[in-house]
Coordinates of C-alpha atoms in Angstrom, one line a residue:
M1 CA -26.4 -160.6 -103.1
T2 CA -22.7 -160.4 -103.6
G3 CA -20.6 -163.1 -105.3
T4 CA -17.9 -163.1 -108.0
I5 CA -18.1 -162.8 -111.8
F6 CA -15.4 -164.3 -113.9
T7 CA -14.8 -162.7 -117.3
G8 CA -12.0 -161.3 -119.5
G9 CA -10.8 -164.5 -121.1
P10 CA -11.9 -167.6 -122.9
I11 CA -14.5 -169.7 -120.9
L12 CA -15.0 -173.3 -121.9
S13 CA -18.3 -174.4 -120.4
M14 CA -18.3 -178.1 -121.1
D15 CA -22.1 -177.9 -121.4
A16 CA -23.9 -180.1 -123.9
A17 CA -23.5 -177.4 -126.7
D18 CA -19.9 -176.6 -125.7
T19 CA -20.9 -172.9 -125.4
R20 CA -18.3 -170.2 -124.8
P21 CA -20.0 -167.6 -122.6
E22 CA -18.6 -164.2 -121.9
A23 CA -19.0 -164.5 -118.1
V24 CA -19.7 -166.9 -115.2
G25 CA -21.2 -165.6 -111.9
I26 CA -21.0 -167.5 -108.7
C27 CA -22.5 -166.9 -105.3
G28 CA -21.9 -169.1 -102.2
D29 CA -20.8 -172.6 -103.4
R30 CA -22.9 -172.5 -106.6
I31 CA -22.8 -171.1 -110.2
L32 CA -25.7 -168.7 -110.4
A33 CA -25.5 -167.2 -113.9
V34 CA -23.7 -168.0 -117.2
G35 CA -23.8 -166.1 -120.4
G36 CA -23.2 -162.4 -121.6
L37 CA -21.5 -160.2 -119.1
S38 CA -24.5 -157.8 -118.9
N39 CA -26.9 -160.7 -118.1
V40 CA -24.6 -162.2 -115.6
R41 CA -24.1 -158.7 -114.0
Q42 CA -28.0 -158.3 -113.8
A43 CA -28.1 -161.5 -111.9
L44 CA -25.3 -160.5 -109.5
P45 CA -25.5 -156.7 -109.3
E46 CA -23.1 -156.5 -106.3
A47 CA -20.6 -159.1 -107.4
S48 CA -16.9 -158.3 -107.8
I49 CA -15.3 -158.9 -111.1
H50 CA -12.5 -161.5 -111.2
D51 CA -10.7 -160.5 -114.4
L52 CA -9.2 -163.5 -116.2
H53 CA -6.7 -161.3 -118.0
G54 CA -6.8 -163.5 -121.1
R55 CA -6.5 -166.7 -119.1
T56 CA -9.0 -169.5 -119.6
L57 CA -11.7 -170.6 -117.3
I58 CA -12.9 -174.3 -117.3
P59 CA -14.8 -176.5 -114.9
A60 CA -12.3 -178.1 -112.2
F61 CA -10.9 -181.5 -113.3
I62 CA -12.5 -184.7 -111.9
D63 CA -10.3 -187.8 -111.2
P64 CA -12.1 -190.7 -112.9
H65 CA -9.7 -193.3 -111.4
G66 CA -6.9 -193.0 -108.9
H67 CA -5.8 -194.0 -105.4
F68 CA -5.8 -190.9 -103.3
P69 CA -3.7 -190.3 -101.1
D70 CA -1.2 -192.7 -102.4
S71 CA 1.1 -190.1 -103.9
A72 CA 1.7 -188.6 -100.6
I73 CA 2.0 -192.0 -98.9
V74 CA 5.0 -192.6 -101.3
S75 CA 6.6 -189.2 -100.9
L76 CA 6.1 -189.0 -97.1
L77 CA 6.3 -192.6 -95.7
R78 CA 8.1 -194.7 -98.3
A79 CA 11.4 -194.7 -100.1
D80 CA 10.5 -193.1 -103.4
L81 CA 12.2 -195.3 -106.0
S82 CA 10.5 -193.7 -109.0
P83 CA 12.5 -192.3 -112.0
G84 CA 11.1 -188.8 -111.1
A85 CA 12.9 -189.2 -107.7
G86 CA 16.3 -189.9 -109.5
S87 CA 16.3 -193.7 -109.8
R88 CA 18.2 -194.5 -113.0
C89 CA 19.9 -197.8 -112.0
L90 CA 19.7 -200.5 -109.4
S91 CA 22.5 -198.9 -107.3
D92 CA 20.3 -195.8 -107.0
V93 CA 17.4 -197.9 -105.8
L94 CA 19.5 -199.8 -103.2
A95 CA 21.1 -196.7 -102.0
R96 CA 17.7 -195.1 -101.5
L97 CA 16.6 -198.2 -99.5
A98 CA 19.7 -198.2 -97.5
A99 CA 19.2 -194.5 -96.5
K100 CA 15.6 -195.4 -95.4
A101 CA 16.8 -198.3 -93.4
G102 CA 19.4 -196.0 -91.8
E103 CA 16.6 -193.9 -90.2
T104 CA 14.4 -196.8 -89.4
A105 CA 14.5 -198.7 -86.1
P106 CA 15.7 -202.4 -86.4
G107 CA 12.9 -204.7 -86.9
D108 CA 10.6 -202.0 -88.4
W109 CA 9.5 -202.2 -92.1
V110 CA 11.4 -200.4 -94.9
M111 CA 9.1 -199.9 -97.9
G112 CA 10.0 -198.6 -101.4
A113 CA 7.4 -197.6 -103.8
G114 CA 7.2 -196.3 -107.4
F115 CA 9.8 -198.8 -108.8
D116 CA 9.8 -199.0 -112.5
E117 CA 12.4 -201.4 -113.9
T118 CA 11.7 -200.4 -117.5
Q119 CA 13.4 -197.1 -116.6
L120 CA 16.6 -198.5 -115.1
T121 CA 19.8 -199.3 -116.9
E122 CA 19.6 -202.9 -115.9
R123 CA 15.8 -203.4 -116.9
R124 CA 15.2 -205.7 -114.0
M125 CA 13.8 -206.0 -110.5
P126 CA 16.2 -206.3 -107.6
T127 CA 16.5 -209.7 -106.0
R128 CA 16.0 -211.1 -102.5
D129 CA 19.7 -211.4 -102.1
E130 CA 20.3 -207.8 -103.1
L131 CA 17.7 -206.6 -100.5
D132 CA 19.2 -208.7 -97.8
A133 CA 22.5 -207.0 -98.5
V134 CA 20.8 -203.7 -97.9
S135 CA 19.6 -204.9 -94.5
N136 CA 19.0 -208.2 -92.7
I137 CA 17.6 -206.5 -89.7
H138 CA 14.7 -204.8 -91.4
P139 CA 12.0 -206.4 -93.4
I140 CA 12.2 -204.7 -96.8
W141 CA 9.5 -204.6 -99.5
V142 CA 9.8 -202.9 -102.8
L143 CA 6.4 -202.3 -104.4
H144 CA 6.2 -201.9 -108.3
T145 CA 4.8 -198.7 -109.7
S146 CA 1.9 -200.8 -111.2
G147 CA 0.9 -202.0 -107.6
H148 CA 0.6 -205.5 -108.9
C149 CA 3.9 -207.0 -107.8
G150 CA 7.0 -206.4 -105.8
V151 CA 10.2 -207.9 -104.3
A152 CA 10.8 -208.8 -100.7
N153 CA 13.9 -209.7 -98.7
S154 CA 14.1 -212.8 -96.6
M155 CA 13.0 -211.1 -93.4
A156 CA 9.9 -209.6 -95.1
M157 CA 8.8 -213.0 -96.6
A158 CA 9.3 -214.6 -93.1
R159 CA 7.1 -211.9 -91.6
Q160 CA 4.4 -212.8 -94.1
G161 CA 4.8 -216.5 -93.7
I162 CA 6.2 -217.1 -97.1
D163 CA 8.8 -219.9 -97.4
G164 CA 10.0 -222.5 -99.9
S165 CA 7.0 -224.7 -99.3
S166 CA 4.4 -221.9 -100.0
A167 CA 2.1 -222.8 -102.8
D168 CA 1.1 -220.1 -105.3
P169 CA -2.3 -218.7 -104.3
D170 CA -5.1 -218.3 -107.0
G171 CA -4.3 -215.2 -109.1
G172 CA -0.8 -214.9 -107.8
R173 CA 2.7 -216.4 -107.7
Y174 CA 6.0 -216.5 -105.8
L175 CA 8.8 -216.3 -108.2
R176 CA 11.6 -218.9 -108.1
D177 CA 15.0 -219.4 -109.7
A178 CA 16.0 -222.5 -111.7
S179 CA 16.8 -224.5 -108.6
G180 CA 13.4 -223.7 -107.1
R181 CA 14.6 -221.1 -104.5
L182 CA 12.4 -218.1 -103.9
T183 CA 13.9 -215.1 -105.6
G184 CA 11.8 -212.6 -103.4
G185 CA 9.7 -211.7 -106.5
I186 CA 5.9 -211.7 -105.6
E187 CA 3.1 -211.2 -108.2
G188 CA -0.6 -210.6 -107.9
L189 CA -2.6 -209.1 -105.0
S190 CA -3.5 -212.6 -103.6
A191 CA 0.2 -213.4 -103.2
M192 CA 1.4 -210.0 -101.9
G193 CA -1.3 -210.0 -99.2
A194 CA -1.1 -207.2 -96.7
M195 CA 2.1 -205.8 -98.5
G196 CA -0.1 -204.9 -101.5
D197 CA -2.6 -202.7 -99.4
T198 CA -2.5 -199.0 -99.4
H199 CA -3.1 -199.0 -95.7
F200 CA -0.1 -201.2 -94.9
L201 CA 1.7 -199.8 -91.8
I202 CA -0.4 -196.5 -91.8
D203 CA -2.0 -195.3 -88.6
D204 CA -4.4 -192.4 -88.1
A205 CA -1.8 -189.7 -87.7
S206 CA 0.2 -190.7 -90.7
F207 CA -3.0 -191.0 -92.8
A208 CA -4.1 -187.5 -91.8
K209 CA -0.7 -186.2 -92.8
C210 CA -0.8 -187.9 -96.2
F211 CA -4.4 -186.9 -96.8
A212 CA -3.5 -183.2 -96.4
A213 CA -0.4 -183.4 -98.6
A214 CA -2.3 -185.2 -101.4
R215 CA -5.2 -182.8 -101.1
D216 CA -2.9 -179.8 -101.7
E217 CA -1.2 -181.6 -104.7
Y218 CA -4.6 -182.4 -106.4
L219 CA -5.9 -178.8 -105.8
A220 CA -2.7 -177.4 -107.4
Q221 CA -3.4 -179.4 -110.5
G222 CA -7.1 -178.2 -110.7
V223 CA -8.6 -181.4 -109.4
T224 CA -11.5 -180.9 -106.9
L225 CA -13.0 -184.5 -107.0
A226 CA -10.7 -187.4 -106.6
Q227 CA -11.1 -191.1 -106.1
N228 CA -9.7 -193.9 -103.9
S229 CA -10.5 -196.8 -106.2
W230 CA -9.6 -199.9 -104.2
T231 CA -10.9 -199.2 -100.6
A232 CA -10.6 -202.1 -98.3
L233 CA -12.3 -202.1 -94.9
P234 CA -9.3 -200.8 -92.9
L235 CA -8.8 -197.9 -95.4
L236 CA -12.6 -197.2 -95.2
E237 CA -12.1 -196.8 -91.5
L238 CA -9.3 -194.3 -91.9
F239 CA -11.4 -192.3 -94.4
Q240 CA -14.4 -192.3 -92.1
K241 CA -12.5 -190.7 -89.4
V242 CA -11.3 -187.8 -91.7
A243 CA -15.0 -187.6 -92.9
L244 CA -16.4 -187.2 -89.3
K245 CA -14.2 -184.2 -88.7
G246 CA -16.0 -182.1 -91.3
D247 CA -15.0 -180.8 -94.7
P248 CA -11.6 -182.1 -95.6
G249 CA -11.0 -179.5 -98.4
I250 CA -11.5 -181.9 -101.2
D251 CA -14.3 -184.0 -102.5
L252 CA -13.6 -187.8 -102.7
I253 CA -15.3 -190.9 -104.1
L254 CA -14.4 -194.1 -102.4
L255 CA -14.7 -197.5 -104.2
P256 CA -15.2 -200.3 -101.7
V257 CA -13.8 -203.6 -102.7
A258 CA -16.6 -206.0 -103.9
E259 CA -15.9 -208.8 -101.4
I260 CA -17.1 -206.8 -98.4
E261 CA -20.6 -206.4 -99.8
P262 CA -23.4 -206.7 -98.8
G263 CA -22.2 -206.6 -95.3
L264 CA -20.7 -203.2 -95.6
S265 CA -24.0 -201.6 -96.5
R266 CA -26.4 -203.7 -94.5
D267 CA -24.8 -203.6 -91.2
G268 CA -21.2 -202.2 -91.6
L269 CA -19.7 -198.7 -92.1
G270 CA -21.7 -198.1 -95.2
R271 CA -25.0 -198.2 -93.6
D272 CA -24.4 -195.0 -91.6
W273 CA -21.7 -193.3 -93.7
P274 CA -21.6 -189.6 -93.0
D275 CA -23.1 -187.3 -95.6
G276 CA -20.5 -184.8 -96.9
A277 CA -17.4 -184.4 -99.1
I278 CA -16.3 -188.1 -98.8
R279 CA -18.8 -190.4 -100.3
L280 CA -19.1 -194.1 -101.2
G281 CA -19.3 -194.8 -104.9
P282 CA -19.1 -197.8 -107.3
R283 CA -17.9 -201.1 -106.0
K284 CA -14.6 -202.4 -107.4
L285 CA -13.7 -205.6 -109.0
L286 CA -10.1 -206.7 -110.3
T287 CA -9.7 -209.2 -113.1
D288 CA -6.0 -209.2 -114.0
G289 CA -2.6 -207.7 -113.6
S290 CA -0.2 -205.3 -115.4
F291 CA 1.5 -205.1 -118.7
Q292 CA 5.0 -204.5 -117.2
M293 CA 4.8 -207.8 -115.5
R294 CA 3.1 -209.6 -118.3
T295 CA 0.1 -210.4 -116.0
A296 CA -2.5 -208.5 -117.9
F297 CA -4.8 -211.2 -119.4
L298 CA -4.6 -211.2 -123.2
T299 CA -6.2 -213.2 -126.0
A300 CA -2.9 -213.2 -128.1
P301 CA 0.4 -213.6 -126.3
Y302 CA 2.9 -211.0 -125.4
L303 CA 5.5 -210.2 -128.1
G304 CA 7.9 -213.1 -128.7
T305 CA 6.4 -215.4 -126.0
Q306 CA 3.5 -217.9 -125.5
V307 CA 2.5 -215.9 -122.3
H308 CA -1.0 -214.6 -122.2
G309 CA -1.0 -213.3 -118.6
L310 CA -3.5 -214.5 -116.0
P311 CA -6.9 -213.9 -114.6
Y312 CA -7.0 -212.7 -111.0
L313 CA -10.5 -214.2 -110.7
D314 CA -11.8 -217.4 -112.1
R315 CA -14.8 -217.0 -114.5
D316 CA -17.3 -218.4 -112.1
T317 CA -16.2 -216.1 -109.3
L318 CA -16.3 -213.0 -111.4
F319 CA -19.8 -213.9 -112.8
A320 CA -21.0 -214.4 -109.2
E321 CA -19.5 -211.1 -107.8
T322 CA -20.8 -209.1 -110.9
R323 CA -24.4 -210.6 -110.5
K324 CA -24.3 -209.9 -106.7
L325 CA -23.3 -206.2 -107.0
H326 CA -25.6 -205.8 -110.0
R327 CA -28.6 -207.2 -108.0
L328 CA -27.8 -205.0 -105.1
G329 CA -28.1 -201.9 -107.3
F330 CA -24.4 -200.9 -107.2
Q331 CA -22.4 -199.5 -110.1
I332 CA -19.3 -201.6 -110.8
H333 CA -15.9 -200.4 -111.8
C334 CA -13.8 -203.3 -113.0
H335 CA -10.0 -203.3 -113.6
C336 CA -9.4 -205.0 -117.0
N337 CA -6.1 -204.3 -118.6
G338 CA -6.0 -207.1 -121.1
D339 CA -8.7 -207.8 -123.8
A340 CA -9.3 -211.3 -122.4
A341 CA -10.0 -209.8 -119.0
S342 CA -12.5 -207.4 -120.7
D343 CA -14.2 -210.2 -122.6
M344 CA -14.7 -211.9 -119.1
F345 CA -16.3 -208.8 -117.5
L346 CA -18.5 -208.0 -120.5
D347 CA -19.7 -211.7 -120.5
A348 CA -20.4 -211.2 -116.7
V349 CA -22.4 -207.9 -117.3
A350 CA -24.3 -209.6 -120.0
A351 CA -25.3 -212.4 -117.7
A352 CA -26.2 -210.0 -114.9
Q353 CA -28.4 -208.0 -117.2
A354 CA -30.1 -211.0 -118.5
D355 CA -30.8 -212.0 -114.9
R356 CA -32.0 -208.6 -113.7
P357 CA -32.1 -205.7 -116.4
R358 CA -31.1 -202.3 -115.3
P359 CA -31.5 -199.5 -118.0
D360 CA -28.7 -197.2 -116.8
H361 CA -26.1 -199.0 -114.7
R362 CA -22.9 -197.4 -116.2
H363 CA -20.8 -200.3 -115.2
T364 CA -17.3 -199.3 -116.1
I365 CA -14.1 -201.0 -117.5
I366 CA -11.1 -199.4 -115.9
H367 CA -8.0 -199.2 -118.1
G368 CA -9.2 -201.2 -121.2
Q369 CA -5.8 -200.8 -122.6
V370 CA -5.9 -203.2 -125.5
M371 CA -9.6 -203.3 -126.1
R372 CA -10.6 -204.4 -129.6
R373 CA -13.0 -202.4 -131.6
D374 CA -15.7 -205.2 -131.4
Q375 CA -15.5 -204.9 -127.6
I376 CA -16.1 -201.2 -127.7
R377 CA -19.1 -201.8 -129.8
R378 CA -20.2 -204.5 -127.3
C379 CA -19.8 -201.9 -124.5
A380 CA -22.2 -199.5 -126.2
D381 CA -24.7 -202.3 -126.6
L382 CA -24.5 -203.3 -123.0
G383 CA -24.4 -199.8 -121.5
V384 CA -20.8 -200.2 -120.2
T385 CA -18.5 -197.3 -120.2
I386 CA -14.7 -197.1 -120.2
S387 CA -12.1 -195.2 -118.3
F388 CA -8.9 -195.3 -120.4
F389 CA -5.3 -195.0 -119.2
P390 CA -3.6 -192.9 -122.0
A391 CA -0.7 -192.0 -119.6
H392 CA 0.8 -195.4 -120.6
V393 CA 1.4 -193.9 -124.0
W394 CA 3.9 -191.5 -122.6
Y395 CA 5.4 -193.5 -119.7
W396 CA 5.6 -197.0 -121.3
G397 CA 4.6 -196.5 -125.0
D398 CA 8.1 -197.3 -126.2
Q399 CA 8.2 -200.5 -124.2
H400 CA 4.7 -201.5 -125.5
H401 CA 6.0 -201.0 -129.0
E402 CA 9.4 -202.7 -128.6
T403 CA 9.0 -205.5 -126.1
I404 CA 5.6 -205.8 -124.6
L405 CA 2.9 -205.9 -127.4
G406 CA 4.9 -205.1 -130.5
P407 CA 4.6 -202.3 -133.0
D408 CA 1.2 -203.4 -134.4
R409 CA -0.9 -203.9 -131.2
A410 CA 0.9 -201.0 -129.5
Q411 CA -0.7 -198.6 -131.9
D412 CA -4.2 -199.0 -130.5
I413 CA -3.6 -199.0 -126.7
S414 CA -6.1 -196.8 -125.0
P415 CA -8.2 -196.6 -128.2
T416 CA -10.0 -193.4 -127.5
A417 CA -10.7 -192.5 -131.1
W418 CA -12.5 -195.9 -131.6
A419 CA -14.6 -195.1 -128.6
S420 CA -15.5 -191.7 -130.0
A421 CA -16.3 -193.2 -133.4
E422 CA -18.7 -195.7 -131.7
G423 CA -20.4 -192.9 -129.8
L424 CA -19.2 -194.4 -126.4
R425 CA -18.8 -192.0 -123.5
F426 CA -15.5 -192.5 -121.8
T427 CA -13.1 -190.9 -119.4
I428 CA -9.2 -190.7 -119.1
H429 CA -7.1 -191.1 -115.9
N430 CA -3.6 -191.2 -114.4
D431 CA -4.2 -194.0 -111.9
A432 CA -2.1 -192.1 -109.3
S433 CA 0.2 -192.9 -107.9
V434 CA 1.0 -195.2 -110.8
T435 CA 1.5 -192.0 -112.8
P436 CA 1.3 -188.5 -111.3
T437 CA -2.0 -186.6 -111.1
R438 CA -1.4 -184.2 -114.0
P439 CA -4.6 -183.6 -115.9
L440 CA -3.1 -181.3 -118.6
K441 CA -0.2 -183.7 -119.3
L442 CA -2.6 -186.5 -119.6
I443 CA -4.9 -184.5 -121.9
D444 CA -1.7 -183.6 -124.0
T445 CA -0.8 -187.4 -124.2
T446 CA -4.4 -188.3 -125.3
V447 CA -4.4 -185.6 -127.9
N448 CA -0.9 -186.1 -129.3
R449 CA 0.0 -189.7 -128.4
R450 CA 3.7 -188.9 -128.0
T451 CA 5.8 -191.3 -126.1
R452 CA 8.7 -190.5 -123.7
G453 CA 11.1 -191.4 -126.5
G454 CA 9.4 -189.0 -129.0
R455 CA 7.5 -191.7 -131.0
I456 CA 3.8 -191.0 -132.1
L457 CA 2.2 -194.1 -131.1
G458 CA -1.2 -194.8 -132.8
P459 CA -1.9 -191.5 -134.6
D460 CA -5.3 -192.8 -135.6
Q461 CA -6.3 -193.0 -131.9
R462 CA -5.8 -189.2 -131.4
I463 CA -8.8 -187.2 -130.3
S464 CA -9.4 -183.5 -130.2
P465 CA -8.4 -181.3 -127.3
L466 CA -12.0 -180.5 -126.5
A467 CA -13.0 -184.2 -126.4
A468 CA -10.0 -184.9 -124.1
L469 CA -11.0 -181.9 -121.8
R470 CA -14.6 -183.3 -121.7
A471 CA -13.3 -186.7 -120.7
H472 CA -11.7 -185.2 -117.6
T473 CA -14.6 -183.0 -116.7
I474 CA -18.2 -183.4 -117.6
D475 CA -17.8 -187.0 -118.9
A476 CA -15.9 -187.8 -115.7
A477 CA -18.9 -186.4 -113.6
W478 CA -21.4 -188.4 -115.8
Q479 CA -19.5 -191.7 -115.4
V480 CA -20.1 -191.6 -111.6
F481 CA -23.6 -190.2 -111.8
R482 CA -22.5 -186.7 -110.7
E483 CA -23.3 -184.8 -113.9
D484 CA -26.1 -182.9 -112.3
E485 CA -23.9 -181.3 -109.7
R486 CA -20.5 -180.8 -111.3
G487 CA -18.3 -181.1 -114.4
S488 CA -19.6 -178.2 -116.5
L489 CA -20.2 -174.5 -116.0
E490 CA -24.0 -174.3 -115.8
P491 CA -26.3 -172.5 -113.4
G492 CA -27.0 -174.5 -110.2
K493 CA -23.9 -176.6 -110.3
L494 CA -21.1 -176.4 -107.7
A495 CA -18.7 -173.5 -108.3
D496 CA -15.7 -175.8 -108.9
L497 CA -13.5 -174.0 -111.3
A498 CA -9.9 -174.0 -112.7
I499 CA -8.2 -171.2 -114.4
L500 CA -5.4 -172.1 -116.9
E501 CA -2.7 -169.7 -118.1
D502 CA -3.7 -170.4 -121.8
N503 CA -6.4 -172.0 -123.8
P504 CA -5.8 -175.7 -124.6
L505 CA -7.8 -175.5 -127.8
A506 CA -5.4 -172.8 -129.1
R507 CA -2.2 -174.7 -128.5
P508 CA -2.9 -178.5 -129.0
D509 CA 0.7 -179.5 -129.5
T510 CA 1.8 -178.1 -126.1
I511 CA -1.1 -178.6 -123.7
G512 CA 1.1 -180.3 -121.2
A513 CA 3.2 -177.1 -120.7
I514 CA 0.2 -175.0 -119.7
E515 CA 0.1 -174.1 -116.0
I516 CA -2.8 -174.2 -113.6
C517 CA -3.1 -170.6 -112.2
E518 CA -6.0 -171.0 -109.8
T519 CA -8.5 -173.5 -108.5
W520 CA -11.8 -172.7 -107.0
R521 CA -13.8 -175.3 -104.9
H522 CA -17.3 -174.7 -103.7
G523 CA -17.0 -171.0 -104.6
R524 CA -13.7 -170.4 -102.7
Q525 CA -10.3 -170.0 -104.1
V526 CA -8.2 -172.9 -102.7
Y527 CA -5.1 -172.6 -104.9
R528 CA -3.4 -169.7 -106.6
R529 CA 0.0 -170.2 -108.4
H530 CA 1.0 -166.5 -108.5
A531 CA -0.3 -163.4 -107.0
A532 CA -3.0 -162.1 -109.3
P533 CA -4.6 -158.7 -109.8
A534 CA -7.2 -157.9 -107.2
D535 CA -10.8 -158.4 -107.9
R536 CA -12.6 -155.2 -108.7
R537 CA -16.2 -153.7 -108.7
A538 CA -17.7 -152.9 -112.0

């Protein structure tokens, strides 16, 4: 028996006792032994030594909520309008769209993505007229970074059958100026229609290209298990074609949208879904919108307004969908940004449990950004878990403090310390491509609560580096019922590992600057940042 033994640096196991073993031995795709070097060597007498040279070994990161491969779709197929791509004002945005139009055949779509008006000088979305000035021979659609709204030019609206007589659909709206004329602004998934879908304008070849690019990005960040957390039927078909070709090089959990059940599982793709690296997971519900657009559903209004946001589902529909999925035995992940949305979902879970009790359902609130402490206690009582979105603290924390929620409520967005105090198991996520998949930056933000502007937002909601690491490894595995196979360095689990250049526990103030040196998946090195000393026999 050969294999590899990792030793020579800190090892953070993330097991129940948070042990710090001297060595970890792997063979094939599994962890075989963990403990003292002599004991691990005894279990693997022929293994080579992979010397950590003082670097830190941890379990590979697990993405608790994201939209793989959206990041590559934006970078490869869309006009990237994000601040990270250099958009600082509307003229930058319009220039990027014009450049994309210049390389696009007349009549074909021009799509922009990653748009964030809060980071622009003008602090506003473009208008229909401004997009018409870019091109009147291309349909142009600009999707907001939240994924919950966008702006269309006249040709794009015409393509989608939207005109001045179009009524607002339930859970969405077409924005108009004071005269009643459409501005091009569209809010809510029901109103965006196909333009809000990940698979919009994507074929098999472009999807395969984006899949490979996103896989390489995630592996370079130490992530070996990713999610697509809103998988409509056309997107499921694209993923299935990848799955049927064999191991795609990364493990994935797909979250089919609730409305396609039970048909998906009874007589659709889900019935004969191939066993392998790409699996079906929880079913997904969506209750409200985003904070940037003031469509997250709140019990108290947004700062300086009487606006409470809006629910994307009426209460009866949410209850019916929750009861359906609960009865079918599915785990539910439900997008709830505002506390009023969380109230609705918790009420729906309580009703579903009263109808048909399930002892360990692990239904999950996604984002839970302004959850109150009484709601967190209620989650614990109902067996509901939460995946928080602390990246908002860095990217939009200053806006939450100054214009969205105000200085008091903003202190407690993503209240991880309350969850810890109440004994609630939770995870943290980036929601890529809303924010980039950068686990160590996310952990840094969760630990330090530092905004882009340098403000410490909610110091009482800070948690320890170890708790944040667990929220992105073993707790993330537990949240999707995978804790028996991954998430910690224990014998029998998959040999999914990440090697960090330094120990996050030793430098809590600068975790985000730590580099990923290596990623191992199923016992094979799949990413290496720099050439490392060769393994040795010992």
